[in-house]
Rosetta silent file (secondary structure, phi, psi, omega in degrees, C-alpha in Angstrom):
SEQUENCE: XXXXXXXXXXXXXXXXXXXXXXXXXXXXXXXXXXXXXXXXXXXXXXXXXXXXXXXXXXXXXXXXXXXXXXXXXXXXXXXXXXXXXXXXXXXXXXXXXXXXXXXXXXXXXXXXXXXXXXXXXXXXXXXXXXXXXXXXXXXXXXXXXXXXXXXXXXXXXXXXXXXXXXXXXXXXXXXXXXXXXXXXXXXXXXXXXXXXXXXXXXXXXXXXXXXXXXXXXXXXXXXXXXXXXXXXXXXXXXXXXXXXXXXXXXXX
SCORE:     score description
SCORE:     0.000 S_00000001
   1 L     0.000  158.643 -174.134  -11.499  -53.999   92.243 S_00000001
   2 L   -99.591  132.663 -159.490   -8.663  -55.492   94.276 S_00000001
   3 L   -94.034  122.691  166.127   -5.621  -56.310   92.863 S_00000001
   4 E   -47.064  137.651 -177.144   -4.718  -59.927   93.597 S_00000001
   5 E   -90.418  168.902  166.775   -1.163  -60.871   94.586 S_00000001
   6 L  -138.730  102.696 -176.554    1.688  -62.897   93.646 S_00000001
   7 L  -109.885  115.434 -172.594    3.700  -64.255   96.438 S_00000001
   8 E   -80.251  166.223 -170.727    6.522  -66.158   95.949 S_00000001
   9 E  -113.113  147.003  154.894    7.505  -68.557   98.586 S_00000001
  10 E  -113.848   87.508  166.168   11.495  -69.363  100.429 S_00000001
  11 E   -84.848  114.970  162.587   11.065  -72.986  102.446 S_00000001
  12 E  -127.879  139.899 -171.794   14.165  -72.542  103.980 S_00000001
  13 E  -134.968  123.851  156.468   16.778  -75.400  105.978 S_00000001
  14 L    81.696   35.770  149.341   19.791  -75.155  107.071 S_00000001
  15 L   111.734   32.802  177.976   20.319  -71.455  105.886 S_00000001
  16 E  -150.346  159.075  173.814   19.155  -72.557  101.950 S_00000001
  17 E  -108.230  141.433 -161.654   15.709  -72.909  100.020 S_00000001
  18 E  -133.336  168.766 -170.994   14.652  -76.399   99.361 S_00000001
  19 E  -159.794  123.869  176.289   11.514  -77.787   97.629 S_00000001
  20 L  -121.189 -149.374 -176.134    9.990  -81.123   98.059 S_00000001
  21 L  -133.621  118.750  171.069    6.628  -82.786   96.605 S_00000001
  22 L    66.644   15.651  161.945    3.639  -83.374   98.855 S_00000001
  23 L    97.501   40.349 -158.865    5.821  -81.534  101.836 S_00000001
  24 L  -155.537  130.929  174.942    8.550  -84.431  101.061 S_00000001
  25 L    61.865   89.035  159.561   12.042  -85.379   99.437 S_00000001
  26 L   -91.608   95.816 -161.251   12.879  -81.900  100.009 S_00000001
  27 E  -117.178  168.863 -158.103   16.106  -81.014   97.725 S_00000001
  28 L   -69.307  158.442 -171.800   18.406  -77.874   97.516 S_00000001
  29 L  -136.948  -95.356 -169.354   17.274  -75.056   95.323 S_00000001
  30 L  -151.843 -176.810  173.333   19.506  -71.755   96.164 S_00000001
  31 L   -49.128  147.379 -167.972   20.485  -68.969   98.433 S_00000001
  32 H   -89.312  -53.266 -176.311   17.389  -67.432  100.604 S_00000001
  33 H   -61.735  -40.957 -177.032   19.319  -64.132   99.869 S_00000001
  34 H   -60.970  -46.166  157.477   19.863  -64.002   96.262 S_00000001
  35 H   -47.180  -46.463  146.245   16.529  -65.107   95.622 S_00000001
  36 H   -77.768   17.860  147.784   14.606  -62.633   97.480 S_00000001
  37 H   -56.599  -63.551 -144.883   16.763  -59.916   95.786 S_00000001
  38 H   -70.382  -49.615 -178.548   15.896  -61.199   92.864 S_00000001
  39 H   -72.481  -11.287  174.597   11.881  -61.649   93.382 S_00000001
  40 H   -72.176  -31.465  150.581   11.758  -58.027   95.021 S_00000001
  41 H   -17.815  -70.137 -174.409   13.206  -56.726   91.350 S_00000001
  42 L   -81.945   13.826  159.488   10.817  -58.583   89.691 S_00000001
  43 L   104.245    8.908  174.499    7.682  -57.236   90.682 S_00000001
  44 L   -41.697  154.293  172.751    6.551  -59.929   93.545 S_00000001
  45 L   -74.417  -57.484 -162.764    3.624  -58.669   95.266 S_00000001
  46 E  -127.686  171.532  120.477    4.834  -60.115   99.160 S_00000001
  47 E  -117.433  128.940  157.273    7.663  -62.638  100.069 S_00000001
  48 E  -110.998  148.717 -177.365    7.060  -65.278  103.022 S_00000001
  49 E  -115.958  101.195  167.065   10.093  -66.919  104.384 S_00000001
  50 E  -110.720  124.021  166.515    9.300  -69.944  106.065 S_00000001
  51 L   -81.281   91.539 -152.403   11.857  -71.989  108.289 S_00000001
  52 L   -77.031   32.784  161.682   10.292  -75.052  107.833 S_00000001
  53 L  -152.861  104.662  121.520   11.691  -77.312  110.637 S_00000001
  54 L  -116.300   -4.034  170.682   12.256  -74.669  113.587 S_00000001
  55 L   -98.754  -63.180 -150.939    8.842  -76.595  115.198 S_00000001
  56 L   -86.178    1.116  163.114   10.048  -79.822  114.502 S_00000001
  57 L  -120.696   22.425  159.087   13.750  -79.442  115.895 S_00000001
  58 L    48.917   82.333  148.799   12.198  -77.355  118.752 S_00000001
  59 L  -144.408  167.040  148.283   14.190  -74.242  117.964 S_00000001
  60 L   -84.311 -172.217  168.288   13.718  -70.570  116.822 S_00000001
  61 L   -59.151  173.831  112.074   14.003  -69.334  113.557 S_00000001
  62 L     6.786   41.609 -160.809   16.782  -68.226  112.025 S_00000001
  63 H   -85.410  -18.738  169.554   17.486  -64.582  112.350 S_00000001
  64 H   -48.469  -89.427  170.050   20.781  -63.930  110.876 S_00000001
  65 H   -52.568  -23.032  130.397   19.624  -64.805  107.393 S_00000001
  66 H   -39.997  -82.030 -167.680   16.299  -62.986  107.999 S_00000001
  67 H   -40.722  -51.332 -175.802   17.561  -60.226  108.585 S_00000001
  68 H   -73.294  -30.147  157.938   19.813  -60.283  105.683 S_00000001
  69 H   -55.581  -55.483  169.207   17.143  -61.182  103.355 S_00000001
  70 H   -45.299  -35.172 -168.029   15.006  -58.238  104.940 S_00000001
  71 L  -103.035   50.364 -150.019   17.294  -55.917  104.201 S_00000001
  72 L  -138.359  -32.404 -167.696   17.466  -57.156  100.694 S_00000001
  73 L  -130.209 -176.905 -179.684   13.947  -56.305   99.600 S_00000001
  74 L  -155.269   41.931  170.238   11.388  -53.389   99.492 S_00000001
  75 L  -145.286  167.103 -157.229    8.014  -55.356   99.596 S_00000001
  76 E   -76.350  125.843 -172.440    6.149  -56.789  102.662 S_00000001
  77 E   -84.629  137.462  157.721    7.858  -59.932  104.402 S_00000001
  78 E  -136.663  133.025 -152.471    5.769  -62.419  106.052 S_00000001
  79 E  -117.089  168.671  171.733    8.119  -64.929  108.290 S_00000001
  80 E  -179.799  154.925  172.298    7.096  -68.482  110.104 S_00000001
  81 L   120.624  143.440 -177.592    8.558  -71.242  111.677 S_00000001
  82 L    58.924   30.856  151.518    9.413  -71.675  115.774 S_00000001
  83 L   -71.399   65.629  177.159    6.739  -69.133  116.287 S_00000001
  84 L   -86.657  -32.285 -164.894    5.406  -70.284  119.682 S_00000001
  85 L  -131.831 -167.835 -169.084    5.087  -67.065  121.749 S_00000001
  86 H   -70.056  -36.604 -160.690    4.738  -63.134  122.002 S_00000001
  87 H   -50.210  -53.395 -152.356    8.774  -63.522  122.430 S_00000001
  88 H   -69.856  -65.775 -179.793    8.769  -64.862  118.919 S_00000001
  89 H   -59.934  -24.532  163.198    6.804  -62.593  117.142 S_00000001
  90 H   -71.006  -37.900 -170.811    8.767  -59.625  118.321 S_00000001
  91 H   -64.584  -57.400  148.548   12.295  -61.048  117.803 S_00000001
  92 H   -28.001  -53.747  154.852   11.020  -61.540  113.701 S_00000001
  93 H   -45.667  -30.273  167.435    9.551  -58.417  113.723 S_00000001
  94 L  -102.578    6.659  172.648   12.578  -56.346  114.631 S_00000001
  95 L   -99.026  -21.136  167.230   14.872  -58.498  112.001 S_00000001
  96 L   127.930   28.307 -146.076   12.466  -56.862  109.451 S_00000001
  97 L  -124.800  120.681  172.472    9.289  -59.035  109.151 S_00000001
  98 L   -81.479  -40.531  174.604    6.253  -56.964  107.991 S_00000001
  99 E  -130.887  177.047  175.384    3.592  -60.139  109.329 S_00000001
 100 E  -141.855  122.189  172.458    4.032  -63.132  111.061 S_00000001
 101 E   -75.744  153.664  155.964    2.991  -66.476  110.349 S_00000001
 102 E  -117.453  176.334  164.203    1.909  -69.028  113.193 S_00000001
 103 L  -169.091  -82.748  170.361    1.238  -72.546  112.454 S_00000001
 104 H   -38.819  -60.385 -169.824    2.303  -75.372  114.733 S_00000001
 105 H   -74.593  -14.348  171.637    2.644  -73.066  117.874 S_00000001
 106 H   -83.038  -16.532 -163.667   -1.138  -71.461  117.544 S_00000001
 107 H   -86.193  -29.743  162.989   -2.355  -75.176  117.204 S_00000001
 108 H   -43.741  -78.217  171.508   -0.104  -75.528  120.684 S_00000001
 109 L  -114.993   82.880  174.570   -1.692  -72.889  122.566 S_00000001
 110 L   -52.233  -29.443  168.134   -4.319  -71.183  120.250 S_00000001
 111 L   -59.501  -29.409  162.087   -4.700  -67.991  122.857 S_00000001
 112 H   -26.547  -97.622 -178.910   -1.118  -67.370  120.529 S_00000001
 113 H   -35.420  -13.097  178.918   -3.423  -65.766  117.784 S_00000001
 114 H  -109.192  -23.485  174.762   -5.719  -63.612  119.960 S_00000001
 115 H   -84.696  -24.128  171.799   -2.644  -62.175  122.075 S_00000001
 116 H   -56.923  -52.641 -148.193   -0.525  -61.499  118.954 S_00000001
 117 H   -60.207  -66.159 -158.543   -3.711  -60.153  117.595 S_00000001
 118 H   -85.177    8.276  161.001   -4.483  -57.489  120.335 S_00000001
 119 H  -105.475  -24.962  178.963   -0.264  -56.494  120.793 S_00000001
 120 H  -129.682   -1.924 -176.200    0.535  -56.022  117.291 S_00000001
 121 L   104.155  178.856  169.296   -2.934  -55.903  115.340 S_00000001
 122 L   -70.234  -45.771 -172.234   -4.599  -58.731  112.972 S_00000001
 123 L   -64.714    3.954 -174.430   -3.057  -57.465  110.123 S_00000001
 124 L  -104.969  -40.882  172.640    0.095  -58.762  111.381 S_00000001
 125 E   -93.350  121.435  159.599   -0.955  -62.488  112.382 S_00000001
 126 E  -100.477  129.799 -173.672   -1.181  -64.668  109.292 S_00000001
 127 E   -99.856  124.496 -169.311   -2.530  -68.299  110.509 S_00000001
 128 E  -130.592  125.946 -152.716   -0.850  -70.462  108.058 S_00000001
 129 E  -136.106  151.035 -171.614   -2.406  -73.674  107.852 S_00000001
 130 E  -127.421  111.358 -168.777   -1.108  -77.226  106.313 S_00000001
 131 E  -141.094  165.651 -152.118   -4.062  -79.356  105.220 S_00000001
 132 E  -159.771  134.180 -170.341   -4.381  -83.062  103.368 S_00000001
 133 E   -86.384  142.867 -169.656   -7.886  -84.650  103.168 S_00000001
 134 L  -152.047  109.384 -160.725   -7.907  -87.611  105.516 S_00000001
 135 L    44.050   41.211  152.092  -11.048  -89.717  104.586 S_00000001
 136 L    99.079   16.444  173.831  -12.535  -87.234  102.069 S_00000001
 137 L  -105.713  125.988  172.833  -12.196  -84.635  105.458 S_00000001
 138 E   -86.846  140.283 -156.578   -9.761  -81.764  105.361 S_00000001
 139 E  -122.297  117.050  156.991   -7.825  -82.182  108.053 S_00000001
 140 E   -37.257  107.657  120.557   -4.867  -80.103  110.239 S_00000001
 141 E   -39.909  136.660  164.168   -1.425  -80.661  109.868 S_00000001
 142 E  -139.629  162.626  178.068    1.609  -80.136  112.249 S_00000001
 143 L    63.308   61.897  173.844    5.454  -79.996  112.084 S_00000001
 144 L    52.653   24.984 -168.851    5.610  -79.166  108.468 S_00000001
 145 L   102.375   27.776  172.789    2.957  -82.310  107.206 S_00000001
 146 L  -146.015   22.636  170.847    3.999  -84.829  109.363 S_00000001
 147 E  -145.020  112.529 -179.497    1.895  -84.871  112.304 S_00000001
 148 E   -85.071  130.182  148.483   -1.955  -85.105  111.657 S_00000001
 149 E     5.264  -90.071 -172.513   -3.561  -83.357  113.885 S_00000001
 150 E    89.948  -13.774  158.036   -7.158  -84.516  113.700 S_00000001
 151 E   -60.051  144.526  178.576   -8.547  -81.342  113.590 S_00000001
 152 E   -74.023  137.721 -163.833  -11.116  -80.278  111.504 S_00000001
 153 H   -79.087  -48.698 -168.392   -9.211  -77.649  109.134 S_00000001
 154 H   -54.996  -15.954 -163.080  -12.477  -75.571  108.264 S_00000001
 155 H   -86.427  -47.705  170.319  -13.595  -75.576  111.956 S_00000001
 156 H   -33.487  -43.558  168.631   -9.857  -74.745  112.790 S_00000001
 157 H   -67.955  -65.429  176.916   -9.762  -71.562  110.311 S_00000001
 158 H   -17.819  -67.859 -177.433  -12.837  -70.594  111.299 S_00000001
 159 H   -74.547  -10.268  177.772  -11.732  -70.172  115.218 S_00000001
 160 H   -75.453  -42.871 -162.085   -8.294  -68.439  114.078 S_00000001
 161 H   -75.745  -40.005 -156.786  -10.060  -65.709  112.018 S_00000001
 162 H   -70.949  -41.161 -179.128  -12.417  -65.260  115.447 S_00000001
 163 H   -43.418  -35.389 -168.680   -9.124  -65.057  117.298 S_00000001
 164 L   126.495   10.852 -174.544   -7.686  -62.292  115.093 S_00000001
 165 L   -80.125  152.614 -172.949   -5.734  -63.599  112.366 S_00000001
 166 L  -114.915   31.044 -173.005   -6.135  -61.125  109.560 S_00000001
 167 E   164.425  129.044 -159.186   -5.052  -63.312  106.738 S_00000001
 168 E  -126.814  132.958 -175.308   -4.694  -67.253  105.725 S_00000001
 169 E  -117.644  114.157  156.194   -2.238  -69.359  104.141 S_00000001
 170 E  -110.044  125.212 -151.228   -3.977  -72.330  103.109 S_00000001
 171 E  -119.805  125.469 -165.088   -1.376  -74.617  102.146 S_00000001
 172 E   -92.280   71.104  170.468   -2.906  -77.743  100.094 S_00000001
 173 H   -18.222  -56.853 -171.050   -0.626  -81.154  101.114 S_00000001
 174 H   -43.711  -52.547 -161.398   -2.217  -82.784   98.681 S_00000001
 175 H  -107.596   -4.304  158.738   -1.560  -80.559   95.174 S_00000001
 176 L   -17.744  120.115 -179.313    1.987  -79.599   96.957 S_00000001
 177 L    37.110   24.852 -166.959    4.739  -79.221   94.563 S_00000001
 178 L   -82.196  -25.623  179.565    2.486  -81.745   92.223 S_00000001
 179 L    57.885   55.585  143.999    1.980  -78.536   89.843 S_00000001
 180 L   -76.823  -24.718  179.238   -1.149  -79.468   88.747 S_00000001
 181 L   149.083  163.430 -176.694   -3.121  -76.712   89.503 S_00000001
 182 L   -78.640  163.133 -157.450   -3.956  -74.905   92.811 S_00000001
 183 L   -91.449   61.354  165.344   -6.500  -77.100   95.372 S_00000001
 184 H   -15.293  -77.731 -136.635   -9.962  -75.654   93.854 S_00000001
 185 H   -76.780  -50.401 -174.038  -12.401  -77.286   95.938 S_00000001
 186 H   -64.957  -52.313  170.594  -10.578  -76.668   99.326 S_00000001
 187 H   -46.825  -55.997  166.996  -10.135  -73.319   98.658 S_00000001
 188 H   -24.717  -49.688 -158.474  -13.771  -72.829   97.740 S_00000001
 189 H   -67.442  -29.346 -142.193  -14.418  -74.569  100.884 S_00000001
 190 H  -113.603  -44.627  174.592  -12.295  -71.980  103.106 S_00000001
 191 H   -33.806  -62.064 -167.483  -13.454  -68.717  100.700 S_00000001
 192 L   -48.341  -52.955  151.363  -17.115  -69.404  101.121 S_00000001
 193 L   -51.044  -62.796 -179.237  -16.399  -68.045  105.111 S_00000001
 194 L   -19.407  113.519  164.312  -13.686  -66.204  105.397 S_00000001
 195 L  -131.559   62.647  164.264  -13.866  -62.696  105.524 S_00000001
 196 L  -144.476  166.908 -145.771  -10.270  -62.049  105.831 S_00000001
 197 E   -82.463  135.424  176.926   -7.463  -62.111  102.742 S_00000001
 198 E  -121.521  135.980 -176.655   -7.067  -65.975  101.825 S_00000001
 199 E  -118.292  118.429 -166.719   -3.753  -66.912  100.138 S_00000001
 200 E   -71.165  152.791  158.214   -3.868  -70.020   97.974 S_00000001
 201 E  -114.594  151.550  167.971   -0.731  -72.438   98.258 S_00000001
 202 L    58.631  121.017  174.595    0.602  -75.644   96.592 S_00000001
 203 L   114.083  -12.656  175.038    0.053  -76.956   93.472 S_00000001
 204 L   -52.350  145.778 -127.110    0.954  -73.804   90.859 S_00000001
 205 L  -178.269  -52.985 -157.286    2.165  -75.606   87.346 S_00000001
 206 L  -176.666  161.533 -166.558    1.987  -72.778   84.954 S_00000001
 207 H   -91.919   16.235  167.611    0.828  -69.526   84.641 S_00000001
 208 H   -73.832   -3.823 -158.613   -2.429  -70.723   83.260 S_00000001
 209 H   -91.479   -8.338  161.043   -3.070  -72.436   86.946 S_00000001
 210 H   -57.368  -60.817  176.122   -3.329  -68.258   88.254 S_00000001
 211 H   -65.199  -21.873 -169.197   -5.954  -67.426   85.840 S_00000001
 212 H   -80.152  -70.275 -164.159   -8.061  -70.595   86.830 S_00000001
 213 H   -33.695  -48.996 -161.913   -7.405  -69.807   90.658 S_00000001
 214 H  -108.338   16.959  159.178   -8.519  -66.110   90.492 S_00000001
 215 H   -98.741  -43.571  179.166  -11.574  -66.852   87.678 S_00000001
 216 H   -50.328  -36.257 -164.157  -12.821  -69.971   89.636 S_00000001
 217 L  -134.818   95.801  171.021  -12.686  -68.653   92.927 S_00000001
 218 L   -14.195  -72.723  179.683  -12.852  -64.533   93.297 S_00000001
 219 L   -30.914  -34.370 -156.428  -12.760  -64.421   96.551 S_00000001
 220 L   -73.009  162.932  161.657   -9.293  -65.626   96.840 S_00000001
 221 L  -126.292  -27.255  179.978   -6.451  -62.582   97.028 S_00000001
 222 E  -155.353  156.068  158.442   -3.429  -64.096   96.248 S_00000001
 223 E  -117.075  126.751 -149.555   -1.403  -66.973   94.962 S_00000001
 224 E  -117.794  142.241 -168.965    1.265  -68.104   96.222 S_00000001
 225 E  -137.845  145.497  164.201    4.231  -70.631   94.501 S_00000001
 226 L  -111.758  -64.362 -168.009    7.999  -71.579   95.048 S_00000001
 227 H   -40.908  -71.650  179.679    9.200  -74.307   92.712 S_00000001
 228 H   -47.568  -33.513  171.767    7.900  -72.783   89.499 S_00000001
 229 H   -68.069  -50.549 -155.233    9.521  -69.483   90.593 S_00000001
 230 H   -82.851    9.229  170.251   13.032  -70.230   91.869 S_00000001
 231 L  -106.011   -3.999 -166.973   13.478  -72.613   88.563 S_00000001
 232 L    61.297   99.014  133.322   11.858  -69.835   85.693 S_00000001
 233 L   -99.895  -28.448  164.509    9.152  -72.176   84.963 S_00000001
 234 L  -167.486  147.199 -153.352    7.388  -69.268   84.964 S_00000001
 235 L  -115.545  155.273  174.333    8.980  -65.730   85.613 S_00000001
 236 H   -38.603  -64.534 -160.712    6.938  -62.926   87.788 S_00000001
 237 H   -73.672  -39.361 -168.244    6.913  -60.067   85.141 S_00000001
 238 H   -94.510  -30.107  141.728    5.123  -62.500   81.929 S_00000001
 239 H    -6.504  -81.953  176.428    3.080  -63.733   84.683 S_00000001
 240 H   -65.912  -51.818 -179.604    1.335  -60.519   85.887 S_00000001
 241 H   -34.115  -66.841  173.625    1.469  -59.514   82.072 S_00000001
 242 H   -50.450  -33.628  175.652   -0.892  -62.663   81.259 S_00000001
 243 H   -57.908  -28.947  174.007   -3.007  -62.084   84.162 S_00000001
 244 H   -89.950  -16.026  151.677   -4.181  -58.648   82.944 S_00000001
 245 H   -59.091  -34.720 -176.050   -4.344  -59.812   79.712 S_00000001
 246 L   -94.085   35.292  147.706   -7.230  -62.475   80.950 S_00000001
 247 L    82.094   61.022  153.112   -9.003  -59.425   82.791 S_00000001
 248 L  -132.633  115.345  152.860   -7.613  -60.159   86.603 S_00000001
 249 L   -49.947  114.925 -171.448   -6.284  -57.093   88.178 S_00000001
 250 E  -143.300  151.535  170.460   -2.752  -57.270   89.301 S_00000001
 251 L   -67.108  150.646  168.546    0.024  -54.429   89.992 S_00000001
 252 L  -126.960    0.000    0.000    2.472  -54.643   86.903 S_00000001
């Protein structure tokens, strides 16, 4: 059986991690370093680091504070934001980035995901996706939520997996920091195809909203949360305990 992850999340601006609601009102939370100290300690599965407005102030990421946050932990990094080119994914990759997300810049030029793909492998491009039902259709995001698209998101996933992405961040606008529960239906919707590692996003509450995620939908491999983490709303280590108490395989 496979063991399902727990990936904590770092939205980080202006060299700190922030947290908003529905991708919104985004307010200060703590150091990107101290925090990924702290979840590599505490049994995280992954960290992703995303710098979520390098697309929308047309810069790159951040590497100074990557880097120091890389050399901080001793579990697999996956970085995004400003990813537009080949350029990009190397410059992340030698600051200490185990994968690389795209999101904005594959929806720019979509040959992004099949040349990443065949220079650094699949297992290395994660297609990270931001998606909010727009007249009962899920629908593509850009620029961190705040430019629809218009794309269809399943048709969207679909051609990214054919491209080479080895692994999907489906990040649910909707259920975003509402911490109701993780976005059931859409995930179902994205599962039912896939046959590459799907990571749920947005919407984590409690650590009962884990067990529902990985008994409703198998399929799924990991779930991923920020808000709930970086406040102890629910800590890593009691986390993974309950999950193996309710029969879902997890490393402890």
């Amino acid at each position: 059986m496979i063991t399902k992850r727990i990936i904590p999340c770092l939205d980080v601006k202006d060299g700190r991690v922030v947290k908003g609601v529905n991708f919104e009102g985004l307010g200060d939370v703590s150091s990107p370093i101290e925090l990924a100290r702290c979840y590599s300690e505490s049994g995280a599965d992954e960290l992703v680091f995303y710098d979520i407005t390098a697309s929308v102030e047309k810069r790159t990421l951040f590497t100074d504070i990557l880097r120091a946050v890389a050399s901080e932990i001793f579990i697999p990094l996956t970085v995004g934001g400003g990813i537009n080119t080949l350029d990009d994914f190397d410059r992340v990759l030698k600051c200490g980035a185990d994968k690389v997300s795209v999101n904005s810049g594959a929806l720019k030029n979509p040959s992004l995901i099949r040349e990443a793909a065949e220079k650094y492998g699949n297992q290395c491009v994660v297609l990270s996706v931001d998606v909010k039902r727009v007249d009962g259709i899920f629908t593509v995001f850009a620029k961190g939520g705040r430019e629809n698209t218009g794309l269809d998101a399943l048709k969207w996933i679909k051609d990214g997996i054919a491209s080479g992405a080895g692994e999907i961040v489906l990040n649910s606008i909707d259920t975003d920091g509402v911490k109701r529960g993780f976005d059931i239906d859409m995930l179902r919707a994205v599962c039912d195809f896939a046959e590459v590692p799907v990571i749920a996003s947005g919407g984590a509450g409690c650590a009962e909203d884990f067990t529902a995620l990985f008994r409703e939908i198998p399929a799924v491999d990991a779930g991923l949360a920020a808000s709930i983490f970086h406040f102890g709303e629910v800590k890593i280590p009691e986390l993974k305990r309950k999950l193996a108490a309710d029969g879902i395989n997890v490393r402890i």
